[in-house]
PDB file of C-alpha atoms and ligand atoms in Angstrom:
ATOM      1  CA  UNK A   1       0.301  -0.173  -0.351  1.00 53.00           C
ATOM      2  CA  UNK A   2       1.229   3.114  -0.822  1.00 53.00           C
ATOM      3  CA  UNK A   3       1.330   6.262   1.645  1.00 71.00           C
ATOM      4  CA  UNK A   4      -1.408   8.341   0.325  1.00 88.00           C
ATOM      5  CA  UNK A   5      -2.247  10.160   3.547  1.00 97.00           C
ATOM      6  CA  UNK A   6      -1.124  13.560   4.891  1.00 98.00           C
ATOM      7  CA  UNK A   7      -1.732  13.508   8.396  1.00 98.00           C
ATOM      8  CA  UNK A   8       0.001   9.308   8.687  1.00 98.00           C
ATOM      9  CA  UNK A   9       1.783   6.776   7.175  1.00 98.00           C
ATOM     10  CA  UNK A  10      -0.023   3.568   6.490  1.00 98.00           C
ATOM     11  CA  UNK A  11       1.675   0.118   5.533  1.00 98.00           C
ATOM     12  CA  UNK A  12       1.626  -3.793   5.538  1.00 98.00           C
ATOM     13  CA  UNK A  13       4.383  -5.726   6.290  1.00 97.00           C
ATOM     14  CA  UNK A  14       3.647  -9.138   6.173  1.00 97.00           C
ATOM     15  CA  UNK A  15       0.995  -9.227   7.504  1.00 97.00           C
ATOM     16  CA  UNK A  16       0.676  -5.921   9.431  1.00 98.00           C
ATOM     17  CA  UNK A  17      -0.630  -3.142   8.913  1.00 98.00           C
ATOM     18  CA  UNK A  18       0.448  -0.896  10.785  1.00 98.00           C
ATOM     19  CA  UNK A  19       0.259   3.215  11.374  1.00 98.00           C
ATOM     20  CA  UNK A  20       2.455   5.957  12.506  1.00 98.00           C
ATOM     21  CA  UNK A  21       0.680   9.339  13.742  1.00 98.00           C
ATOM     22  CA  UNK A  22       1.690  12.096  10.711  1.00 98.00           C
ATOM     23  CA  UNK A  23       2.513  15.356  12.588  1.00 98.00           C
ATOM     24  CA  UNK A  24       4.957  15.335  15.338  1.00 98.00           C
ATOM     25  CA  UNK A  25       5.419  19.229  15.112  1.00 98.00           C
ATOM     26  CA  UNK A  26       2.343  19.435  17.294  1.00 98.00           C
ATOM     27  CA  UNK A  27       2.696  16.984  18.717  1.00 98.00           C
ATOM     28  CA  UNK A  28       0.489  14.732  16.990  1.00 98.00           C
ATOM     29  CA  UNK A  29      -2.753  16.251  17.961  1.00 98.00           C
ATOM     30  CA  UNK A  30      -5.372  14.743  16.514  1.00 98.00           C
ATOM     31  CA  UNK A  31      -7.876  16.808  13.635  1.00 98.00           C
ATOM     32  CA  UNK A  32     -10.667  15.815  11.644  1.00 97.00           C
ATOM     33  CA  UNK A  33      -8.647  14.819   8.292  1.00 98.00           C
ATOM     34  CA  UNK A  34      -6.429  12.938  10.969  1.00 98.00           C
ATOM     35  CA  UNK A  35      -9.429  10.644  12.062  1.00 98.00           C
ATOM     36  CA  UNK A  36     -10.794   9.809   8.557  1.00 98.00           C
ATOM     37  CA  UNK A  37      -7.078   8.443   7.400  1.00 98.00           C
ATOM     38  CA  UNK A  38      -7.057   6.503  10.240  1.00 98.00           C
ATOM     39  CA  UNK A  39     -10.001   5.848   9.383  1.00 98.00           C
ATOM     40  CA  UNK A  40      -9.093   5.014   5.869  1.00 98.00           C
ATOM     41  CA  UNK A  41      -6.350   3.111   7.028  1.00 98.00           C
ATOM     42  CA  UNK A  42      -7.702   0.882   9.156  1.00 98.00           C
ATOM     43  CA  UNK A  43     -10.441   0.664   6.882  1.00 98.00           C
ATOM     44  CA  UNK A  44      -8.660  -1.039   4.311  1.00 98.00           C
ATOM     45  CA  UNK A  45      -6.615  -3.460   6.529  1.00 98.00           C
ATOM     46  CA  UNK A  46      -9.579  -5.151   7.403  1.00 98.00           C
ATOM     47  CA  UNK A  47     -10.683  -6.097   3.496  1.00 97.00           C
ATOM     48  CA  UNK A  48      -6.670  -6.769   3.200  1.00 97.00           C
ATOM     49  CA  UNK A  49      -6.836 -10.623   3.399  1.00 95.00           C
ATOM     50  CA  UNK A  50      -3.201 -10.316   3.963  1.00 97.00           C
ATOM     51  CA  UNK A  51      -3.377  -8.024   7.240  1.00 98.00           C
ATOM     52  CA  UNK A  52      -3.828 -10.592  10.580  1.00 98.00           C
ATOM     53  CA  UNK A  53      -3.012  -7.744  13.232  1.00 98.00           C
ATOM     54  CA  UNK A  54      -2.939  -3.702  12.401  1.00 98.00           C
ATOM     55  CA  UNK A  55       0.155  -1.341  15.004  1.00 98.00           C
ATOM     56  CA  UNK A  56      -1.271   2.404  16.105  1.00 98.00           C
ATOM     57  CA  UNK A  57       2.155   4.679  16.978  1.00 98.00           C
ATOM     58  CA  UNK A  58       3.466   8.238  16.437  1.00 98.00           C
ATOM     59  CA  UNK A  59       5.765  10.191  15.597  1.00 98.00           C
ATOM     60  CA  UNK A  60       7.866  11.302  17.395  1.00 97.00           C
ATOM     61  CA  UNK A  61       8.586  11.954  20.805  1.00 97.00           C
ATOM     62  CA  UNK A  62       4.695  11.853  21.267  1.00 98.00           C
ATOM     63  CA  UNK A  63       1.912   9.687  20.642  1.00 98.00           C
ATOM     64  CA  UNK A  64      -0.971  12.557  20.715  1.00 98.00           C
ATOM     65  CA  UNK A  65      -1.364  15.383  23.323  1.00 98.00           C
ATOM     66  CA  UNK A  66      -5.133  15.027  22.698  1.00 96.00           C
ATOM     67  CA  UNK A  67      -8.188  16.581  19.709  1.00 96.00           C
ATOM     68  CA  UNK A  68      -6.640  19.378  18.370  1.00 96.00           C
ATOM     69  CA  UNK A  69      -6.933  22.051  20.248  1.00 95.00           C
ATOM     70  CA  UNK A  70      -6.756  24.728  17.937  1.00 95.00           C
ATOM     71  CA  UNK A  71      -9.178  23.486  14.957  1.00 96.00           C
ATOM     72  CA  UNK A  72     -11.327  23.050  18.253  1.00 94.00           C
ATOM     73  CA  UNK A  73     -11.598  26.264  20.021  1.00 92.00           C
ATOM     74  CA  UNK A  74     -13.828  28.229  17.922  1.00 93.00           C
ATOM     75  CA  UNK A  75     -16.868  25.267  16.898  1.00 93.00           C
ATOM     76  CA  UNK A  76     -20.634  25.777  19.042  1.00 94.00           C
ATOM     77  CA  UNK A  77     -22.470  23.113  19.778  1.00 93.00           C
ATOM     78  CA  UNK A  78     -24.435  22.978  16.744  1.00 94.00           C
ATOM     79  CA  UNK A  79     -21.215  22.915  14.518  1.00 94.00           C
ATOM     80  CA  UNK A  80     -20.561  19.844  16.264  1.00 93.00           C
ATOM     81  CA  UNK A  81     -23.759  18.295  15.434  1.00 94.00           C
ATOM     82  CA  UNK A  82     -24.804  18.925  12.080  1.00 95.00           C
ATOM     83  CA  UNK A  83     -21.171  18.084  11.599  1.00 95.00           C
ATOM     84  CA  UNK A  84     -21.492  14.098  13.810  1.00 94.00           C
ATOM     85  CA  UNK A  85     -18.113  15.139  15.145  1.00 94.00           C
ATOM     86  CA  UNK A  86     -17.836  11.670  15.936  1.00 95.00           C
ATOM     87  CA  UNK A  87     -19.282   9.534  13.033  1.00 96.00           C
ATOM     88  CA  UNK A  88     -14.955   8.138  12.150  1.00 97.00           C
ATOM     89  CA  UNK A  89     -14.722   6.614  16.105  1.00 97.00           C
ATOM     90  CA  UNK A  90     -18.057   5.029  15.915  1.00 95.00           C
ATOM     91  CA  UNK A  91     -16.825   3.275  12.727  1.00 97.00           C
ATOM     92  CA  UNK A  92     -13.110   2.662  14.395  1.00 97.00           C
ATOM     93  CA  UNK A  93     -14.415   1.038  17.083  1.00 95.00           C
ATOM     94  CA  UNK A  94     -16.206  -1.247  14.674  1.00 96.00           C
ATOM     95  CA  UNK A  95     -12.928  -2.795  13.096  1.00 98.00           C
ATOM     96  CA  UNK A  96     -12.921  -6.632  13.931  1.00 98.00           C
ATOM     97  CA  UNK A  97      -9.040  -7.145  13.384  1.00 98.00           C
ATOM     98  CA  UNK A  98      -6.545  -7.056  16.398  1.00 98.00           C
ATOM     99  CA  UNK A  99      -5.118  -2.655  16.695  1.00 98.00           C
ATOM    100  CA  UNK A 100      -2.244  -3.020  19.228  1.00 98.00           C
ATOM    101  CA  UNK A 101      -1.104   0.924  20.499  1.00 98.00           C
ATOM    102  CA  UNK A 102       2.124   1.408  20.470  1.00 98.00           C
ATOM    103  CA  UNK A 103       2.127   4.281  23.244  1.00 98.00           C
ATOM    104  CA  UNK A 104       6.399   6.089  23.961  1.00 98.00           C
ATOM    105  CA  UNK A 105       5.520  10.058  25.521  1.00 98.00           C
ATOM    106  CA  UNK A 106       1.886  12.218  25.276  1.00 98.00           C
ATOM    107  CA  UNK A 107      -1.276   9.962  25.097  1.00 98.00           C
ATOM    108  CA  UNK A 108      -3.517  12.946  26.287  1.00 98.00           C
ATOM    109  CA  UNK A 109      -7.387  13.489  25.405  1.00 97.00           C
ATOM    110  CA  UNK A 110      -7.984  11.804  22.311  1.00 97.00           C
ATOM    111  CA  UNK A 111      -4.763  10.911  21.795  1.00 98.00           C
ATOM    112  CA  UNK A 112      -5.926   9.131  25.318  1.00 98.00           C
ATOM    113  CA  UNK A 113      -9.579   7.458  23.582  1.00 98.00           C
ATOM    114  CA  UNK A 114      -7.713   6.854  20.180  1.00 98.00           C
ATOM    115  CA  UNK A 115      -5.100   4.147  22.634  1.00 98.00           C
ATOM    116  CA  UNK A 116      -8.818   3.089  24.193  1.00 98.00           C
ATOM    117  CA  UNK A 117      -9.775   2.555  20.862  1.00 97.00           C
ATOM    118  CA  UNK A 118      -6.824  -0.491  21.064  1.00 98.00           C
ATOM    119  CA  UNK A 119      -7.449  -3.913  22.390  1.00 98.00           C
ATOM    120  CA  UNK A 120      -4.253  -4.337  23.174  1.00 98.00           C
ATOM    121  CA  UNK A 121      -1.274  -1.105  24.363  1.00 98.00           C
ATOM    122  CA  UNK A 122       2.353  -1.239  24.414  1.00 98.00           C
ATOM    123  CA  UNK A 123       4.777   1.513  25.799  1.00 98.00           C
ATOM    124  CA  UNK A 124       7.013   3.186  26.240  1.00 98.00           C
ATOM    125  CA  UNK A 125       7.862   3.904  30.699  1.00 98.00           C
ATOM    126  CA  UNK A 126       7.501   7.686  29.286  1.00 97.00           C
ATOM    127  CA  UNK A 127       4.788   7.056  28.561  1.00 98.00           C
ATOM    128  CA  UNK A 128       1.875   9.410  30.165  1.00 98.00           C
ATOM    129  CA  UNK A 129      -1.799   8.926  30.174  1.00 98.00           C
ATOM    130  CA  UNK A 130      -4.439  11.088  30.646  1.00 98.00           C
ATOM    131  CA  UNK A 131      -7.443  13.623  30.505  1.00 96.00           C
ATOM    132  CA  UNK A 132      -7.039  17.542  31.200  1.00 97.00           C
ATOM    133  CA  UNK A 133      -9.689  18.156  29.540  1.00 96.00           C
ATOM    134  CA  UNK A 134     -11.154  19.538  32.449  1.00 94.00           C
ATOM    135  CA  UNK A 135      -9.239  22.050  32.494  1.00 95.00           C
ATOM    136  CA  UNK A 136     -10.098  23.694  29.346  1.00 93.00           C
ATOM    137  CA  UNK A 137     -14.002  23.815  30.305  1.00 94.00           C
ATOM    138  CA  UNK A 138     -14.686  20.498  29.055  1.00 94.00           C
ATOM    139  CA  UNK A 139     -14.375  17.272  29.227  1.00 94.00           C
ATOM    140  CA  UNK A 140     -13.635  13.692  27.154  1.00 95.00           C
ATOM    141  CA  UNK A 141     -16.336  13.237  23.689  1.00 95.00           C
ATOM    142  CA  UNK A 142     -14.681  10.049  22.105  1.00 95.00           C
ATOM    143  CA  UNK A 143     -15.652   8.101  24.545  1.00 94.00           C
ATOM    144  CA  UNK A 144     -12.928   8.591  27.289  1.00 96.00           C
ATOM    145  CA  UNK A 145     -15.786   8.663  30.217  1.00 95.00           C
ATOM    146  CA  UNK A 146     -17.360   5.670  29.079  1.00 95.00           C
ATOM    147  CA  UNK A 147     -13.869   3.151  27.877  1.00 96.00           C
ATOM    148  CA  UNK A 148     -12.239   4.529  31.297  1.00 96.00           C
ATOM    149  CA  UNK A 149     -14.708   3.351  33.712  1.00 95.00           C
ATOM    150  CA  UNK A 150     -15.226   0.017  32.375  1.00 95.00           C
ATOM    151  CA  UNK A 151     -11.770  -0.381  32.629  1.00 96.00           C
ATOM    152  CA  UNK A 152     -10.479   0.556  35.530  1.00 97.00           C
ATOM    153  CA  UNK A 153     -14.021   1.313  37.487  1.00 96.00           C
ATOM    154  CA  UNK A 154     -15.944   4.290  38.934  1.00 97.00           C
ATOM    155  CA  UNK A 155     -13.552   5.291  41.489  1.00 98.00           C
ATOM    156  CA  UNK A 156     -10.410   5.770  39.700  1.00 98.00           C
ATOM    157  CA  UNK A 157     -12.134   6.990  36.620  1.00 97.00           C
ATOM    158  CA  UNK A 158     -13.335   9.704  38.549  1.00 98.00           C
ATOM    159  CA  UNK A 159     -10.395  10.801  40.443  1.00 98.00           C
ATOM    160  CA  UNK A 160      -8.565  11.046  37.046  1.00 98.00           C
ATOM    161  CA  UNK A 161     -11.519  12.841  35.138  1.00 96.00           C
ATOM    162  CA  UNK A 162     -11.839  15.067  37.683  1.00 97.00           C
ATOM    163  CA  UNK A 163      -7.944  16.210  37.894  1.00 97.00           C
ATOM    164  CA  UNK A 164      -7.029  16.172  34.457  1.00 97.00           C
ATOM    165  CA  UNK A 165      -4.035  14.210  35.841  1.00 98.00           C
ATOM    166  CA  UNK A 166      -1.183  12.365  34.746  1.00 98.00           C
ATOM    167  CA  UNK A 167      -1.073   8.473  34.552  1.00 98.00           C
ATOM    168  CA  UNK A 168       2.137   6.882  34.000  1.00 98.00           C
ATOM    169  CA  UNK A 169       3.098   3.811  32.394  1.00 98.00           C
ATOM    170  CA  UNK A 170       3.958   1.681  35.836  1.00 98.00           C
ATOM    171  CA  UNK A 171       0.588   3.386  37.191  1.00 98.00           C
ATOM    172  CA  UNK A 172      -1.042   2.245  34.060  1.00 98.00           C
ATOM    173  CA  UNK A 173      -0.238  -1.263  34.464  1.00 98.00           C
ATOM    174  CA  UNK A 174      -0.663  -1.354  38.133  1.00 98.00           C
ATOM    175  CA  UNK A 175      -4.656   0.152  36.208  1.00 98.00           C
ATOM    176  CA  UNK A 176      -4.515  -3.005  33.398  1.00 98.00           C
ATOM    177  CA  UNK A 177      -4.706  -0.317  31.060  1.00 98.00           C
ATOM    178  CA  UNK A 178      -2.010  -1.331  29.525  1.00 98.00           C
ATOM    179  CA  UNK A 179      -0.235  -4.665  28.335  1.00 98.00           C
ATOM    180  CA  UNK A 180       3.122  -4.123  29.007  1.00 98.00           C
ATOM    181  CA  UNK A 181       5.934  -1.224  29.364  1.00 98.00           C
ATOM    182  CA  UNK A 182       9.028  -1.768  27.395  1.00 98.00           C
ATOM    183  CA  UNK A 183      12.064   0.780  27.452  1.00 98.00           C
ATOM    184  CA  UNK A 184      11.744   3.734  24.952  1.00 97.00           C
ATOM    185  CA  UNK A 185      13.984   2.375  22.606  1.00 97.00           C
ATOM    186  CA  UNK A 186      12.790  -1.222  22.124  1.00 98.00           C
ATOM    187  CA  UNK A 187       9.035   0.157  22.129  1.00 98.00           C
ATOM    188  CA  UNK A 188       8.111   0.030  18.298  1.00 98.00           C
ATOM    189  CA  UNK A 189       9.989  -3.113  17.819  1.00 98.00           C
ATOM    190  CA  UNK A 190       8.701  -4.899  20.771  1.00 98.00           C
ATOM    191  CA  UNK A 191       4.961  -4.688  19.578  1.00 98.00           C
ATOM    192  CA  UNK A 192       5.543  -5.658  16.563  1.00 98.00           C
ATOM    193  CA  UNK A 193       6.808  -8.790  18.114  1.00 98.00           C
ATOM    194  CA  UNK A 194       3.676  -9.038  19.891  1.00 98.00           C
ATOM    195  CA  UNK A 195       1.510  -8.314  17.078  1.00 98.00           C
ATOM    196  CA  UNK A 196       3.035 -11.185  14.864  1.00 98.00           C
ATOM    197  CA  UNK A 197       2.866 -13.303  17.083  1.00 97.00           C
ATOM    198  CA  UNK A 198      -1.340 -12.283  17.191  1.00 98.00           C
ATOM    199  CA  UNK A 199      -0.558 -12.650  13.731  1.00 98.00           C
ATOM    200  CA  UNK A 200       0.784 -16.284  13.110  1.00 96.00           C
ATOM    201  CA  UNK A 201      -2.636 -17.108  15.398  1.00 97.00           C
ATOM    202  CA  UNK A 202      -5.856 -18.447  13.571  1.00 97.00           C
ATOM    203  CA  UNK A 203      -7.450 -15.627  11.815  1.00 97.00           C
ATOM    204  CA  UNK A 204     -11.363 -16.772  12.932  1.00 97.00           C
ATOM    205  CA  UNK A 205     -10.630 -17.665  16.211  1.00 98.00           C
ATOM    206  CA  UNK A 206      -8.927 -14.197  17.165  1.00 98.00           C
ATOM    207  CA  UNK A 207     -11.771 -12.022  14.562  1.00 98.00           C
ATOM    208  CA  UNK A 208     -14.668 -13.902  17.116  1.00 98.00           C
ATOM    209  CA  UNK A 209     -13.169 -13.616  20.238  1.00 98.00           C
ATOM    210  CA  UNK A 210     -12.571  -9.866  18.958  1.00 98.00           C
ATOM    211  CA  UNK A 211     -16.091  -9.403  19.155  1.00 97.00           C
ATOM    212  CA  UNK A 212     -17.040 -11.700  21.989  1.00 97.00           C
ATOM    213  CA  UNK A 213     -14.912  -9.861  24.861  1.00 97.00           C
ATOM    214  CA  UNK A 214     -16.342  -6.262  23.194  1.00 96.00           C
ATOM    215  CA  UNK A 215     -19.359  -7.946  23.863  1.00 95.00           C
ATOM    216  CA  UNK A 216     -18.188  -9.436  27.932  1.00 95.00           C
ATOM    217  CA  UNK A 217     -17.356  -4.821  28.057  1.00 92.00           C
ATOM    218  CA  UNK A 218     -20.952  -2.923  27.074  1.00 88.00           C
ATOM    219  CA  UNK A 219     -23.635  -6.617  27.700  1.00 90.00           C
ATOM    220  CA  UNK A 220     -25.084  -7.434  30.197  1.00 90.00           C
ATOM    221  CA  UNK A 221     -23.496 -11.740  31.366  1.00 89.00           C
ATOM    222  CA  UNK A 222     -25.972 -13.166  29.762  1.00 91.00           C
ATOM    223  CA  UNK A 223     -26.789 -11.854  26.528  1.00 91.00           C
ATOM    224  CA  UNK A 224     -22.918 -12.600  26.413  1.00 89.00           C
ATOM    225  CA  UNK A 225     -22.684 -15.785  27.113  1.00 89.00           C
ATOM    226  CA  UNK A 226     -25.313 -16.518  24.264  1.00 91.00           C
ATOM    227  CA  UNK A 227     -22.900 -14.393  21.965  1.00 90.00           C
ATOM    228  CA  UNK A 228     -19.788 -16.152  23.236  1.00 91.00           C
ATOM    229  CA  UNK A 229     -21.210 -19.815  22.308  1.00 90.00           C
ATOM    230  CA  UNK A 230     -22.526 -19.210  18.379  1.00 93.00           C
ATOM    231  CA  UNK A 231     -18.884 -17.874  18.646  1.00 92.00           C
ATOM    232  CA  UNK A 232     -17.737 -21.174  19.477  1.00 92.00           C
ATOM    233  CA  UNK A 233     -20.107 -23.120  17.388  1.00 90.00           C
ATOM    234  CA  UNK A 234     -19.527 -21.100  14.831  1.00 94.00           C
ATOM    235  CA  UNK A 235     -15.415 -20.796  14.638  1.00 93.00           C
ATOM    236  CA  UNK A 236     -16.172 -25.224  13.837  1.00 93.00           C
ATOM    237  CA  UNK A 237     -17.033 -24.828  10.455  1.00 94.00           C
ATOM    238  CA  UNK A 238     -13.573 -23.156   9.516  1.00 95.00           C
ATOM    239  CA  UNK A 239     -10.785 -24.854   8.435  1.00 96.00           C
ATOM    240  CA  UNK A 240      -8.918 -23.440  10.762  1.00 95.00           C
ATOM    241  CA  UNK A 241     -10.259 -25.422  12.946  1.00 94.00           C
ATOM    242  CA  UNK A 242     -10.141 -28.870  11.315  1.00 94.00           C
ATOM    243  CA  UNK A 243      -5.916 -28.061  10.650  1.00 95.00           C
ATOM    244  CA  UNK A 244      -5.604 -26.863  14.313  1.00 94.00           C
ATOM    245  CA  UNK A 245      -7.089 -29.842  15.553  1.00 92.00           C
ATOM    246  CA  UNK A 246      -5.861 -32.223  13.094  1.00 95.00           C
ATOM    247  CA  UNK A 247      -2.069 -30.432  13.398  1.00 94.00           C
ATOM    248  CA  UNK A 248      -2.425 -30.801  17.468  1.00 93.00           C
ATOM    249  CA  UNK A 249      -3.470 -34.568  17.183  1.00 94.00           C
ATOM    250  CA  UNK A 250      -0.578 -35.104  14.368  1.00 96.00           C
ATOM    251  CA  UNK A 251       1.969 -32.905  17.135  1.00 96.00           C
ATOM    252  CA  UNK A 252       3.196 -30.085  14.363  1.00 95.00           C
ATOM    253  CA  UNK A 253       2.736 -26.945  14.220  1.00 94.00           C
ATOM    254  CA  UNK A 254      -0.582 -25.678  12.269  1.00 95.00           C
ATOM    255  CA  UNK A 255      -1.071 -23.460   9.385  1.00 95.00           C
ATOM    256  CA  UNK A 256      -3.972 -21.342   9.919  1.00 95.00           C
ATOM    257  CA  UNK A 257      -4.680 -19.283   6.719  1.00 94.00           C
ATOM    258  CA  UNK A 258      -8.116 -17.588   7.386  1.00 93.00           C
ATOM    259  CA  UNK A 259     -10.287 -20.423   6.373  1.00 94.00           C
TER     260      UNK A 259
HETATM  261  N1  LIG B   1      -3.494  20.440  19.949  1.00 66.39           N
HETATM  262  C1  LIG B   1      -3.329  21.485  19.780  1.00 66.39           C
HETATM  263  N2  LIG B   1      -1.729  21.426  19.513  1.00 66.39           N
HETATM  264  C2  LIG B   1      -1.371  20.757  20.261  1.00 66.39           C
HETATM  265  C3  LIG B   1      -1.781  20.161  21.522  1.00 66.39           C
HETATM  266  C4  LIG B   1      -3.308  19.800  21.133  1.00 66.39           C
HETATM  267  N3  LIG B   1      -3.911  18.883  21.639  1.00 66.39           N
HETATM  268  N4  LIG B   1      -0.891  19.502  22.239  1.00 66.39           N
HETATM  269  C5  LIG B   1       0.354  20.024  21.887  1.00 66.39           C
HETATM  270  N5  LIG B   1      -0.438  20.884  21.616  1.00 66.39           N
HETATM  271  C6  LIG B   1       0.946  21.486  20.134  1.00 66.39           C
HETATM  272  C7  LIG B   1       1.356  23.066  20.845  1.00 66.39           C
HETATM  273  O1  LIG B   1       1.036  23.564  20.067  1.00 66.39           O
HETATM  274  C8  LIG B   1       3.073  23.297  19.833  1.00 66.39           C
HETATM  275  O2  LIG B   1       3.024  24.174  19.037  1.00 66.39           O
HETATM  276  P1  LIG B   1       3.911  25.610  18.982  1.00 66.39           P
HETATM  277  O3  LIG B   1       4.873  24.827  18.806  1.00 66.39           O
HETATM  278  O4  LIG B   1       3.659  25.828  17.197  1.00 66.39           O
HETATM  279  O5  LIG B   1       2.961  26.189  19.950  1.00 66.39           O
HETATM  280  C9  LIG B   1       3.674  21.951  19.812  1.00 66.39           C
HETATM  281  O6  LIG B   1       2.351  21.656  19.944  1.00 66.39           O
HETATM  282  C10 LIG B   1       4.943  21.601  21.200  1.00 66.39           C
HETATM  283  O7  LIG B   1       3.820  21.454  22.318  1.00 66.39           O
HETATM  284  P2  LIG B   1       5.009  22.333  23.620  1.00 66.39           P
HETATM  285  O8  LIG B   1       5.107  22.775  22.994  1.00 66.39           O
HETATM  286  O9  LIG B   1       3.252  22.705  24.516  1.00 66.39           O
HETATM  287  O10 LIG B   1       4.992  21.516  24.444  1.00 66.39           O
HETATM  288  P3  LIG B   1       5.101  20.739  25.418  1.00 66.39           P
HETATM  289  O11 LIG B   1       6.015  19.819  26.652  1.00 66.39           O
HETATM  290  O12 LIG B   1       5.360  21.617  26.628  1.00 66.39           O
HETATM  291  O13 LIG B   1       3.994  20.725  26.144  1.00 66.39           O
HETATM  292  C11 LIG B   1       2.094  18.945  26.260  1.00 66.39           C
HETATM  293  C12 LIG B   1       3.667  18.848  26.524  1.00 66.39           C
HETATM  294  C13 LIG B   1       1.666  19.011  28.506  1.00 66.39           C
HETATM  295  C14 LIG B   1       1.166  17.895  26.335  1.00 66.39           C
HETATM  296  C15 LIG B   1       0.975  20.115  26.184  1.00 66.39           C
HETATM  297  O14 LIG B   1       1.316  20.617  24.220  1.00 66.39           O
HETATM  298  C16 LIG B   1      -0.579  19.718  26.100  1.00 66.39           C
HETATM  299  O15 LIG B   1      -0.905  20.471  27.386  1.00 66.39           O
HETATM  300  N6  LIG B   1      -0.943  20.154  24.622  1.00 66.39           N
HETATM  301  C17 LIG B   1      -2.112  19.711  25.255  1.00 66.39           C
HETATM  302  C18 LIG B   1      -2.846  18.637  25.623  1.00 66.39           C
HETATM  303  C19 LIG B   1      -5.169  18.164  26.119  1.00 66.39           C
HETATM  304  O16 LIG B   1      -4.873  19.290  26.602  1.00 66.39           O
HETATM  305  N7  LIG B   1      -5.666  17.773  25.636  1.00 66.39           N
HETATM  306  C20 LIG B   1      -6.595  17.107  24.911  1.00 66.39           C
HETATM  307  C21 LIG B   1      -6.773  18.032  24.554  1.00 66.39           C
HETATM  308  S1  LIG B   1      -8.956  17.939  24.538  1.00 66.39           S
HETATM  309  C22 LIG B   1      -9.387  16.506  23.413  1.00 66.39           C
HETATM  310  O17 LIG B   1      -8.165  15.959  22.958  1.00 66.39           O
HETATM  311  C23 LIG B   1     -11.314  16.849  23.290  1.00 66.39           C
HETATM  312  C24 LIG B   1     -11.345  15.057  23.224  1.00 66.39           C
HETATM  313  O18 LIG B   1     -12.073  15.040  24.569  1.00 66.39           O
HETATM  314  C25 LIG B   1     -12.411  15.010  22.001  1.00 66.39           C
END
């Protein structure tokens, strides 16, 4: 895939679709065209059979320091309503392939919200997460109050949202916000290695596991259980299930094809 974007870079390397936020001079502040570009790249990866995992990272010293304040400073409520401001964000949440975020430096406001849209997060030891919107007289609008609260519970979410206080990588590990922490120098390398491991798993299992886990976050238990069961049954209609179980019996590594 050639990179025809202004605010991001996108490429395919082996099984991985890589997106790099690329406005380093403004710490990758997220403007509307950047969100559209991220969505377009992700939807392209979604349709590309070669891509099994999507990796999202930021160029420069930050992952992303928030929504672009300059872009929205003069907006009013009706501008947002008429523009349906977060429609692209809603579609990001519908991507079915796994998304792994690599976070270095700041992941603030919309940057933290984008990180929370990822399924797994690896962060450099200098990473700082937070919702500073309260300091601007606003609040998160791209899912931050919902996703953070579902992830860490009301107590810490309320504290972090009320104070705008930053969360260190160490704290983020402690509260289950990130999966791993690495030295900054090896962040991308480690993330790609981690992503490769997941790309080698049976793609349809990964797809339906993602769907089922996200259901667990949003649905009551009985609905989630029902949903999980249907997905479990569905995987028994795949070639990869036959291959995976046959390989186990033949004591060899399976060759998963996503069929
Ligand atoms: N929007 C627009 N520009 C931004 C930006 C943002 N969110 N964050 C940083 N920048 C720009 C700065 O204006 C600066 O540009 P200039 O060089 O042209 O002045 C450049 O990036 C570098 O930033 P700093 O000089 O401020 O760097 P620093 O290291 O001193 O501070 C920082 C870093 C603490 C992250 C600081 O830049 C900051 O506080 N940024 C704003 C963070 C923020 O409030 N984010 C939330 C935005 S609201 C939101 O995201 C709403 C939502 O939910 C949708």
